[in-house]
Amino acid sequence: MDRGELAAFLRDRRERIGPAEVGLPAGPRRRTPGLRREEVAQLAFISTEYYTRLEQARGPRPSREVLSGLVRALRLTDAERDHLHHLAGAPPAPPPGPPREVRQSILDLLARLPGTAAIVTSAIGEVLAWNDLAAALMEDFSALSRRDRNLIRRVFLGPHRGALYGVSDAAEFARDSAQRLRAASARYPDSPEVTGLVAELLAGSEEFARLWEAYEVSVLPTLAKTFHHPVVGPLTVNCDALHVPDRDQRIVLYTATPGSASEEALRLLSVVGTQRMDVSG
């Protein structure tokens, strides 16, 4: 615990918050900006004496409950919350489960990639967001339940297990998925969603059980793959993944080599969308 740095951090953040931001009257006699110590203590549900000792670098190590109260009272960001915990000698607990909310800026990015099929996946393989071309290339995710949008479940337990979207690297994708899920289970050991998915896959797939018992966590990048699409036929795409560390998510981008037949196929899919060209009206 770094008492001096903790005291300075609390004092700095307290002085940055105006009373109106936390629903308190400004009052006519405030000599300094920000909240008073007793106001922070009240908002954090601790005694003023205890909070004052923390700001004077002579308090005991605060519990996680006290730190949670201070985070709430001082309106700390996620990064500031983590910093507070480290200063107090109590590293933040892991999140209860893989984050599912996708930042609006990333959603906007997906919409601005007309020539690229793009999806956002969670740490356990759930497709959280996608653009129109990804829906045309893979499937209309909006028509699926949240459960059926999990790619790991689908590759091992789906109706076309082992042949997900007709990709050329189904075996590699299955191995990669098992490795990523094992790594995620270590990051979210108390998540019912993660432990439940693992248990379901172990019970329903001998292939997953074999891969799971291999204890591999070293994931190799997939540079290219071929989709066997029911409308436009086979098309080979480059596969690039961008990580979003603060959300533990991946943006997966599928692009075709300029001037290739696959680029023409993607261009056709961007026009056709998810409608079926091989079915007569």
CSV table of N, CA and C in Angstrom, one decimal, residues 112-253:
chain,number,residue,atom,x,y,z
A,112,ARG,N,-18.6,1.5,-41.4
A,112,ARG,CA,-17.9,2.3,-42.4
A,112,ARG,C,-16.9,1.4,-43.2
A,113,LEU,N,-17.1,0.1,-43.2
A,113,LEU,CA,-16.2,-0.8,-43.9
A,113,LEU,C,-17.0,-1.6,-44.9
A,114,PRO,N,-17.5,-0.9,-46.0
A,114,PRO,CA,-18.3,-1.5,-47.0
A,114,PRO,C,-17.7,-2.7,-47.7
A,115,GLY,N,-16.4,-2.7,-47.9
A,115,GLY,CA,-15.7,-3.7,-48.6
A,115,GLY,C,-15.1,-4.8,-47.7
A,116,THR,N,-15.4,-4.7,-46.4
A,116,THR,CA,-14.9,-5.7,-45.5
A,116,THR,C,-16.0,-6.3,-44.7
A,117,ALA,N,-15.9,-7.6,-44.5
A,117,ALA,CA,-16.8,-8.3,-43.6
A,117,ALA,C,-16.2,-8.3,-42.2
A,118,ALA,N,-17.0,-7.8,-41.3
A,118,ALA,CA,-16.4,-7.6,-39.9
A,118,ALA,C,-17.3,-8.0,-38.9
A,119,ILE,N,-16.8,-8.7,-37.8
A,119,ILE,CA,-17.6,-9.0,-36.7
A,119,ILE,C,-16.8,-8.7,-35.4
A,120,VAL,N,-17.5,-8.6,-34.3
A,120,VAL,CA,-16.9,-8.4,-33.0
A,120,VAL,C,-17.3,-9.6,-32.2
A,121,THR,N,-16.3,-10.2,-31.6
A,121,THR,CA,-16.5,-11.4,-30.7
A,121,THR,C,-16.1,-11.2,-29.3
A,122,SER,N,-16.8,-11.8,-28.4
A,122,SER,CA,-16.4,-11.8,-27.0
A,122,SER,C,-15.3,-12.7,-26.7
A,123,ALA,N,-14.8,-12.8,-25.5
A,123,ALA,CA,-13.7,-13.6,-25.1
A,123,ALA,C,-14.1,-15.1,-25.2
A,124,ILE,N,-15.4,-15.4,-25.2
A,124,ILE,CA,-15.8,-16.8,-25.3
A,124,ILE,C,-16.5,-17.1,-26.6
A,125,GLY,N,-16.2,-16.3,-27.7
A,125,GLY,CA,-16.7,-16.6,-29.0
A,125,GLY,C,-18.1,-16.2,-29.4
A,126,GLU,N,-18.7,-15.4,-28.6
A,126,GLU,CA,-20.1,-14.9,-29.0
A,126,GLU,C,-19.9,-13.7,-29.9
A,127,VAL,N,-20.7,-13.8,-31.0
A,127,VAL,CA,-20.7,-12.7,-32.0
A,127,VAL,C,-21.6,-11.6,-31.4
A,128,LEU,N,-20.9,-10.4,-31.1
A,128,LEU,CA,-21.6,-9.3,-30.4
A,128,LEU,C,-22.1,-8.3,-31.4
A,129,ALA,N,-21.4,-8.1,-32.5
A,129,ALA,CA,-21.7,-7.1,-33.5
A,129,ALA,C,-21.2,-7.5,-34.8
A,130,TRP,N,-21.8,-7.0,-35.9
A,130,TRP,CA,-21.4,-7.4,-37.2
A,130,TRP,C,-21.9,-6.3,-38.2
A,131,ASN,N,-21.3,-6.3,-39.4
A,131,ASN,CA,-21.8,-5.4,-40.4
A,131,ASN,C,-22.6,-6.2,-41.5
A,132,ASP,N,-23.2,-5.5,-42.4
A,132,ASP,CA,-24.0,-6.2,-43.4
A,132,ASP,C,-23.3,-7.2,-44.2
A,133,LEU,N,-22.0,-6.9,-44.6
A,133,LEU,CA,-21.3,-7.8,-45.4
A,133,LEU,C,-21.0,-9.1,-44.6
A,134,ALA,N,-20.7,-9.0,-43.4
A,134,ALA,CA,-20.4,-10.2,-42.6
A,134,ALA,C,-21.7,-11.1,-42.5
A,135,ALA,N,-22.9,-10.5,-42.4
A,135,ALA,CA,-24.1,-11.2,-42.4
A,135,ALA,C,-24.3,-11.9,-43.7
A,136,ALA,N,-23.9,-11.3,-44.8
A,136,ALA,CA,-24.1,-11.9,-46.1
A,136,ALA,C,-23.1,-13.0,-46.3
A,137,LEU,N,-21.9,-12.9,-45.8
A,137,LEU,CA,-20.8,-13.9,-46.0
A,137,LEU,C,-21.1,-15.1,-45.1
A,138,MET,N,-21.5,-14.8,-43.8
A,138,MET,CA,-21.6,-15.9,-42.8
A,138,MET,C,-23.1,-16.3,-42.6
A,139,GLU,N,-23.8,-15.5,-42.0
A,139,GLU,CA,-25.3,-15.6,-41.8
A,139,GLU,C,-25.9,-14.4,-41.2
A,140,ASP,N,-27.2,-14.3,-41.2
A,140,ASP,CA,-27.9,-13.2,-40.6
A,140,ASP,C,-27.9,-13.4,-39.1
A,141,PHE,N,-27.0,-12.9,-38.4
A,141,PHE,CA,-26.9,-13.1,-36.9
A,141,PHE,C,-28.1,-12.5,-36.2
A,142,SER,N,-28.7,-11.5,-36.8
A,142,SER,CA,-29.9,-10.9,-36.1
A,142,SER,C,-31.0,-11.9,-36.0
A,143,ALA,N,-31.0,-12.9,-36.8
A,143,ALA,CA,-32.1,-13.9,-36.8
A,143,ALA,C,-31.8,-15.0,-35.8
A,144,LEU,N,-30.7,-15.0,-35.1
A,144,LEU,CA,-30.3,-16.0,-34.2
A,144,LEU,C,-30.4,-15.5,-32.8
A,145,SER,N,-30.6,-16.5,-31.9
A,145,SER,CA,-30.7,-16.2,-30.4
A,145,SER,C,-29.2,-15.9,-30.0
A,146,ARG,N,-29.1,-15.3,-28.8
A,146,ARG,CA,-27.7,-15.1,-28.3
A,146,ARG,C,-27.0,-16.4,-28.2
A,147,ARG,N,-27.6,-17.4,-27.7
A,147,ARG,CA,-27.0,-18.7,-27.6
A,147,ARG,C,-26.4,-19.2,-28.9
A,148,ASP,N,-27.2,-19.1,-30.0
A,148,ASP,CA,-26.7,-19.6,-31.3
A,148,ASP,C,-25.7,-18.7,-32.0
A,149,ARG,N,-25.5,-17.5,-31.4
A,149,ARG,CA,-24.4,-16.6,-32.0
A,149,ARG,C,-23.1,-17.0,-31.4
A,150,ASN,N,-23.0,-17.9,-30.5
A,150,ASN,CA,-21.6,-18.3,-30.0
A,150,ASN,C,-21.0,-19.3,-31.0
A,151,LEU,N,-19.9,-18.8,-31.6
A,151,LEU,CA,-19.2,-19.6,-32.6
A,151,LEU,C,-18.5,-20.9,-32.1
A,152,ILE,N,-18.1,-20.8,-30.8
A,152,ILE,CA,-17.5,-22.0,-30.2
A,152,ILE,C,-18.5,-23.1,-30.0
A,153,ARG,N,-19.7,-22.7,-29.5
A,153,ARG,CA,-20.7,-23.7,-29.4
A,153,ARG,C,-21.1,-24.3,-30.7
A,154,ARG,N,-21.2,-23.4,-31.7
A,154,ARG,CA,-21.7,-23.9,-33.0
A,154,ARG,C,-20.7,-24.8,-33.7
A,155,VAL,N,-19.4,-24.6,-33.5
A,155,VAL,CA,-18.4,-25.4,-34.2
A,155,VAL,C,-18.4,-26.8,-33.6
A,156,PHE,N,-18.7,-26.9,-32.3
A,156,PHE,CA,-18.6,-28.2,-31.6
A,156,PHE,C,-20.0,-28.9,-31.5
A,157,LEU,N,-21.0,-28.1,-31.3
A,157,LEU,CA,-22.3,-28.7,-31.0
A,157,LEU,C,-23.4,-28.3,-32.1
A,158,GLY,N,-23.1,-27.5,-33.0
A,158,GLY,CA,-24.1,-27.0,-34.0
A,158,GLY,C,-24.5,-28.1,-35.0
A,159,PRO,N,-25.6,-27.8,-35.7
A,159,PRO,CA,-26.1,-28.8,-36.7
A,159,PRO,C,-25.1,-29.2,-37.7
A,160,HIS,N,-24.1,-28.3,-38.0
A,160,HIS,CA,-23.1,-28.6,-39.0
A,160,HIS,C,-21.7,-28.6,-38.4
A,161,ARG,N,-21.6,-29.2,-37.2
A,161,ARG,CA,-20.4,-29.2,-36.5
A,161,ARG,C,-19.2,-29.6,-37.3
A,162,GLY,N,-18.1,-28.9,-37.2
A,162,GLY,CA,-16.9,-29.2,-38.0
A,162,GLY,C,-16.9,-28.6,-39.4
A,163,ALA,N,-18.0,-28.0,-39.8
A,163,ALA,CA,-18.1,-27.4,-41.1
A,163,ALA,C,-18.7,-26.0,-41.0
A,164,LEU,N,-18.3,-25.2,-40.0
A,164,LEU,CA,-18.9,-23.9,-39.8
A,164,LEU,C,-18.7,-23.0,-41.0
A,165,TYR,N,-19.8,-22.6,-41.6
A,165,TYR,CA,-19.9,-21.7,-42.8
A,165,TYR,C,-19.0,-22.2,-43.9
A,166,GLY,N,-18.8,-23.5,-43.9
A,166,GLY,CA,-18.0,-24.1,-45.0
A,166,GLY,C,-16.6,-23.6,-45.1
A,167,VAL,N,-16.0,-23.2,-44.0
A,167,VAL,CA,-14.6,-22.6,-44.0
A,167,VAL,C,-13.6,-23.8,-44.2
A,168,SER,N,-12.5,-23.4,-44.8
A,168,SER,CA,-11.5,-24.4,-45.2
A,168,SER,C,-10.7,-24.8,-44.0
A,169,ASP,N,-10.7,-24.0,-42.9
A,169,ASP,CA,-9.8,-24.3,-41.7
A,169,ASP,C,-10.7,-24.7,-40.5
A,170,ALA,N,-11.7,-25.5,-40.7
A,170,ALA,CA,-12.6,-25.8,-39.6
A,170,ALA,C,-11.9,-26.5,-38.5
A,171,ALA,N,-10.9,-27.4,-38.8
A,171,ALA,CA,-10.2,-28.1,-37.7
A,171,ALA,C,-9.3,-27.1,-36.9
A,172,GLU,N,-8.7,-26.2,-37.7
A,172,GLU,CA,-7.8,-25.2,-37.0
A,172,GLU,C,-8.7,-24.3,-36.2
A,173,PHE,N,-9.9,-23.9,-36.7
A,173,PHE,CA,-10.7,-23.0,-35.9
A,173,PHE,C,-11.2,-23.7,-34.7
A,174,ALA,N,-11.5,-25.0,-34.7
A,174,ALA,CA,-11.9,-25.7,-33.5
A,174,ALA,C,-10.8,-25.7,-32.5
A,175,ARG,N,-9.6,-26.0,-32.9
A,175,ARG,CA,-8.5,-26.0,-31.9
A,175,ARG,C,-8.2,-24.6,-31.4
A,176,ASP,N,-8.3,-23.6,-32.2
A,176,ASP,CA,-8.1,-22.3,-31.8
A,176,ASP,C,-9.2,-21.9,-30.8
A,177,SER,N,-10.4,-22.3,-31.0
A,177,SER,CA,-11.5,-22.0,-30.1
A,177,SER,C,-11.4,-22.6,-28.8
A,178,ALA,N,-10.9,-23.8,-28.7
A,178,ALA,CA,-10.7,-24.5,-27.4
A,178,ALA,C,-9.6,-23.8,-26.7
A,179,GLN,N,-8.5,-23.4,-27.4
A,179,GLN,CA,-7.4,-22.7,-26.7
A,179,GLN,C,-7.9,-21.4,-26.1
A,180,ARG,N,-8.6,-20.6,-26.9
A,180,ARG,CA,-9.1,-19.3,-26.5
A,180,ARG,C,-10.1,-19.4,-25.3
A,181,LEU,N,-10.9,-20.5,-25.3
A,181,LEU,CA,-11.8,-20.7,-24.2
A,181,LEU,C,-11.1,-21.1,-22.9
A,182,ARG,N,-10.0,-21.9,-23.1
A,182,ARG,CA,-9.3,-22.2,-21.9
A,182,ARG,C,-8.6,-21.0,-21.3
A,183,ALA,N,-8.1,-20.1,-22.1
A,183,ALA,CA,-7.5,-18.9,-21.6
A,183,ALA,C,-8.5,-18.0,-21.0
A,184,ALA,N,-9.7,-17.9,-21.6
A,184,ALA,CA,-10.8,-17.1,-21.0
A,184,ALA,C,-11.2,-17.7,-19.7
A,185,SER,N,-11.3,-19.0,-19.5
A,185,SER,CA,-11.7,-19.6,-18.3
A,185,SER,C,-10.8,-19.2,-17.1
A,186,ALA,N,-9.5,-19.0,-17.4
A,186,ALA,CA,-8.5,-18.6,-16.4
A,186,ALA,C,-8.8,-17.1,-16.0
A,187,ARG,N,-9.2,-16.3,-17.0
A,187,ARG,CA,-9.4,-14.9,-16.7
A,187,ARG,C,-10.8,-14.6,-16.0
A,188,TYR,N,-11.7,-15.5,-16.2
A,188,TYR,CA,-13.0,-15.4,-15.6
A,188,TYR,C,-13.4,-16.7,-14.8
A,189,PRO,N,-12.6,-17.0,-13.8
A,189,PRO,CA,-12.8,-18.3,-13.1
A,189,PRO,C,-14.2,-18.4,-12.4
A,190,ASP,N,-14.8,-17.3,-12.1
A,190,ASP,CA,-16.1,-17.3,-11.3
A,190,ASP,C,-17.3,-17.0,-12.2
A,191,SER,N,-17.1,-17.0,-13.5
A,191,SER,CA,-18.2,-16.7,-14.4
A,191,SER,C,-19.1,-17.9,-14.6
A,192,PRO,N,-20.4,-17.9,-14.2
A,192,PRO,CA,-21.2,-19.0,-14.5
A,192,PRO,C,-21.4,-19.3,-16.0
A,193,GLU,N,-21.3,-18.2,-16.8
A,193,GLU,CA,-21.5,-18.3,-18.3
A,193,GLU,C,-20.3,-19.1,-18.8
A,194,VAL,N,-19.1,-18.8,-18.4
A,194,VAL,CA,-17.9,-19.5,-18.9
A,194,VAL,C,-17.9,-20.9,-18.5
A,195,THR,N,-18.1,-21.1,-17.2
A,195,THR,CA,-18.0,-22.5,-16.6
A,195,THR,C,-19.1,-23.3,-17.2
A,196,GLY,N,-20.3,-22.7,-17.4
A,196,GLY,CA,-21.4,-23.5,-18.0
A,196,GLY,C,-21.1,-23.9,-19.5
A,197,LEU,N,-20.5,-22.9,-20.2
A,197,LEU,CA,-20.2,-23.3,-21.6
A,197,LEU,C,-19.2,-24.4,-21.7
A,198,VAL,N,-18.2,-24.3,-20.8
A,198,VAL,CA,-17.2,-25.4,-20.8
A,198,VAL,C,-17.8,-26.7,-20.5
A,199,ALA,N,-18.6,-26.8,-19.5
A,199,ALA,CA,-19.3,-28.0,-19.1
A,199,ALA,C,-20.2,-28.6,-20.2
A,200,GLU,N,-20.9,-27.7,-20.9
A,200,GLU,CA,-21.8,-28.1,-22.0
A,200,GLU,C,-20.9,-28.7,-23.1
A,201,LEU,N,-19.8,-28.1,-23.4
A,201,LEU,CA,-19.0,-28.6,-24.5
A,201,LEU,C,-18.3,-29.9,-24.1
A,202,LEU,N,-17.9,-30.0,-22.9
A,202,LEU,CA,-17.2,-31.3,-22.5
A,202,LEU,C,-18.2,-32.4,-22.5
A,203,ALA,N,-19.5,-32.1,-22.2
A,203,ALA,CA,-20.5,-33.2,-22.1
A,203,ALA,C,-21.0,-33.6,-23.5
A,204,GLY,N,-20.9,-32.6,-24.5
A,204,GLY,CA,-21.5,-32.9,-25.8
A,204,GLY,C,-20.6,-33.1,-26.9
A,205,SER,N,-19.3,-32.9,-26.7
A,205,SER,CA,-18.3,-33.0,-27.8
A,205,SER,C,-17.1,-33.8,-27.4
A,206,GLU,N,-16.8,-34.9,-28.0
A,206,GLU,CA,-15.6,-35.7,-27.7
A,206,GLU,C,-14.4,-34.9,-28.2
A,207,GLU,N,-14.6,-34.2,-29.4
A,207,GLU,CA,-13.5,-33.5,-30.0
A,207,GLU,C,-13.1,-32.4,-29.0
A,208,PHE,N,-14.1,-31.6,-28.5
A,208,PHE,CA,-13.7,-30.5,-27.6
A,208,PHE,C,-13.0,-31.1,-26.3
A,209,ALA,N,-13.5,-32.2,-25.8
A,209,ALA,CA,-12.9,-32.8,-24.6
A,209,ALA,C,-11.5,-33.1,-24.8
A,210,ARG,N,-11.2,-33.7,-26.0
A,210,ARG,CA,-9.8,-34.0,-26.4
A,210,ARG,C,-8.9,-32.8,-26.5
A,211,LEU,N,-9.4,-31.7,-27.1
A,211,LEU,CA,-8.7,-30.5,-27.2
A,211,LEU,C,-8.5,-29.8,-25.9
A,212,TRP,N,-9.6,-29.9,-25.1
A,212,TRP,CA,-9.5,-29.2,-23.7
A,212,TRP,C,-8.5,-29.9,-22.9
A,213,GLU,N,-8.4,-31.2,-22.9
A,213,GLU,CA,-7.4,-31.9,-22.1
A,213,GLU,C,-6.0,-31.7,-22.5
A,214,ALA,N,-5.8,-31.2,-23.7
A,214,ALA,CA,-4.4,-30.9,-24.2
A,214,ALA,C,-3.8,-29.7,-23.5
A,215,TYR,N,-4.6,-28.9,-22.9
A,215,TYR,CA,-4.1,-27.7,-22.1
A,215,TYR,C,-3.2,-26.8,-23.0
A,216,GLU,N,-3.6,-26.6,-24.2
A,216,GLU,CA,-2.9,-25.6,-25.1
A,216,GLU,C,-3.6,-24.3,-25.0
A,217,VAL,N,-2.7,-23.2,-24.9
A,217,VAL,CA,-3.2,-21.9,-24.8
A,217,VAL,C,-2.5,-21.0,-25.8
A,218,SER,N,-1.6,-21.5,-26.6
A,218,SER,CA,-0.8,-20.7,-27.6
A,218,SER,C,-1.6,-20.7,-28.9
A,219,VAL,N,-2.2,-19.5,-29.2
A,219,VAL,CA,-3.1,-19.4,-30.3
A,219,VAL,C,-2.3,-18.8,-31.5
A,220,LEU,N,-2.3,-19.5,-32.6
A,220,LEU,CA,-1.6,-19.0,-33.8
A,220,LEU,C,-2.6,-18.2,-34.7
A,221,PRO,N,-2.1,-17.1,-35.3
A,221,PRO,CA,-3.0,-16.2,-36.1
A,221,PRO,C,-3.4,-17.0,-37.4
A,222,THR,N,-4.7,-16.8,-37.8
A,222,THR,CA,-5.2,-17.3,-39.0
A,222,THR,C,-5.0,-16.1,-40.1
A,223,LEU,N,-4.2,-16.4,-41.1
A,223,LEU,CA,-3.9,-15.3,-42.0
A,223,LEU,C,-4.9,-15.3,-43.2
A,224,ALA,N,-5.5,-16.4,-43.6
A,224,ALA,CA,-6.4,-16.5,-44.7
A,224,ALA,C,-7.3,-17.7,-44.5
A,225,LYS,N,-8.5,-17.7,-45.1
A,225,LYS,CA,-9.3,-18.8,-45.1
A,225,LYS,C,-10.3,-18.7,-46.3
A,226,THR,N,-10.8,-19.9,-46.6
A,226,THR,CA,-11.8,-19.9,-47.7
A,226,THR,C,-13.2,-20.3,-47.2
A,227,PHE,N,-14.1,-19.5,-47.6
A,227,PHE,CA,-15.5,-19.7,-47.3
A,227,PHE,C,-16.2,-20.4,-48.5
A,228,HIS,N,-16.9,-21.4,-48.3
A,228,HIS,CA,-17.7,-22.1,-49.4
A,228,HIS,C,-19.1,-21.6,-49.3
A,229,HIS,N,-19.4,-20.5,-50.0
A,229,HIS,CA,-20.7,-19.8,-49.8
A,229,HIS,C,-21.7,-20.4,-50.7
A,230,PRO,N,-22.9,-20.6,-50.2
A,230,PRO,CA,-24.0,-21.3,-51.0
A,230,PRO,C,-24.4,-20.5,-52.3
A,231,VAL,N,-24.2,-19.2,-52.3
A,231,VAL,CA,-24.6,-18.3,-53.4
A,231,VAL,C,-23.5,-18.0,-54.4
A,232,VAL,N,-22.4,-17.5,-53.9
A,232,VAL,CA,-21.3,-17.1,-54.8
A,232,VAL,C,-20.2,-18.1,-54.9
A,233,GLY,N,-20.3,-19.2,-54.2
A,233,GLY,CA,-19.3,-20.2,-54.3
A,233,GLY,C,-18.1,-19.9,-53.4
A,234,PRO,N,-16.9,-20.6,-53.6
A,234,PRO,CA,-15.8,-20.4,-52.7
A,234,PRO,C,-15.1,-19.0,-52.9
A,235,LEU,N,-14.8,-18.4,-51.8
A,235,LEU,CA,-14.0,-17.2,-51.9
A,235,LEU,C,-13.0,-17.1,-50.8
A,236,THR,N,-11.8,-16.8,-51.1
A,236,THR,CA,-10.7,-16.8,-50.2
A,236,THR,C,-10.5,-15.3,-49.6
A,237,VAL,N,-10.4,-15.2,-48.3
A,237,VAL,CA,-10.3,-13.9,-47.7
A,237,VAL,C,-9.1,-13.9,-46.8
A,238,ASN,N,-8.5,-12.7,-46.6
A,238,ASN,CA,-7.5,-12.5,-45.6
A,238,ASN,C,-8.2,-12.3,-44.3
A,239,CYS,N,-7.7,-12.8,-43.2
A,239,CYS,CA,-8.3,-12.7,-41.9
A,239,CYS,C,-7.4,-12.0,-40.9
A,240,ASP,N,-7.8,-10.9,-40.4
A,240,ASP,CA,-7.1,-10.1,-39.5
A,240,ASP,C,-7.9,-9.8,-38.2
A,241,ALA,N,-7.3,-9.9,-37.1
A,241,ALA,CA,-8.0,-9.7,-35.8
A,241,ALA,C,-7.4,-8.6,-35.0
A,242,LEU,N,-8.2,-7.6,-34.6
A,242,LEU,CA,-7.8,-6.5,-33.8
A,242,LEU,C,-8.3,-6.7,-32.4
A,243,HIS,N,-7.5,-6.5,-31.4
A,243,HIS,CA,-7.9,-6.7,-30.0
A,243,HIS,C,-8.4,-5.4,-29.4
A,244,VAL,N,-9.4,-5.5,-28.6
A,244,VAL,CA,-9.9,-4.4,-27.8
A,244,VAL,C,-9.7,-4.7,-26.4
A,245,PRO,N,-8.5,-4.4,-25.8
A,245,PRO,CA,-8.1,-4.9,-24.5
A,245,PRO,C,-9.0,-4.6,-23.4
A,246,ASP,N,-9.5,-3.4,-23.3
A,246,ASP,CA,-10.3,-3.0,-22.2
A,246,ASP,C,-11.7,-3.7,-22.2
A,247,ARG,N,-12.1,-4.3,-23.3
A,247,ARG,CA,-13.4,-5.1,-23.3
A,247,ARG,C,-13.1,-6.6,-23.5
A,248,ASP,N,-11.8,-6.9,-23.7
A,248,ASP,CA,-11.5,-8.3,-23.9
A,248,ASP,C,-12.3,-8.9,-25.1
A,249,GLN,N,-12.3,-8.1,-26.2
A,249,GLN,CA,-13.0,-8.5,-27.4
A,249,GLN,C,-12.1,-8.4,-28.6
A,250,ARG,N,-12.5,-9.0,-29.7
A,250,ARG,CA,-11.8,-9.0,-30.9
A,250,ARG,C,-12.6,-8.5,-32.1
A,251,ILE,N,-12.0,-7.7,-32.9
A,251,ILE,CA,-12.7,-7.3,-34.2
A,251,ILE,C,-12.0,-8.2,-35.3
A,252,VAL,N,-12.8,-9.0,-35.9
A,252,VAL,CA,-12.3,-9.9,-37.0
A,252,VAL,C,-12.7,-9.3,-38.3
A,253,LEU,N,-11.7,-9.1,-39.2
A,253,LEU,CA,-11.9,-8.5,-40.5
A,253,LEU,C,-11.6,-9.5,-41.6
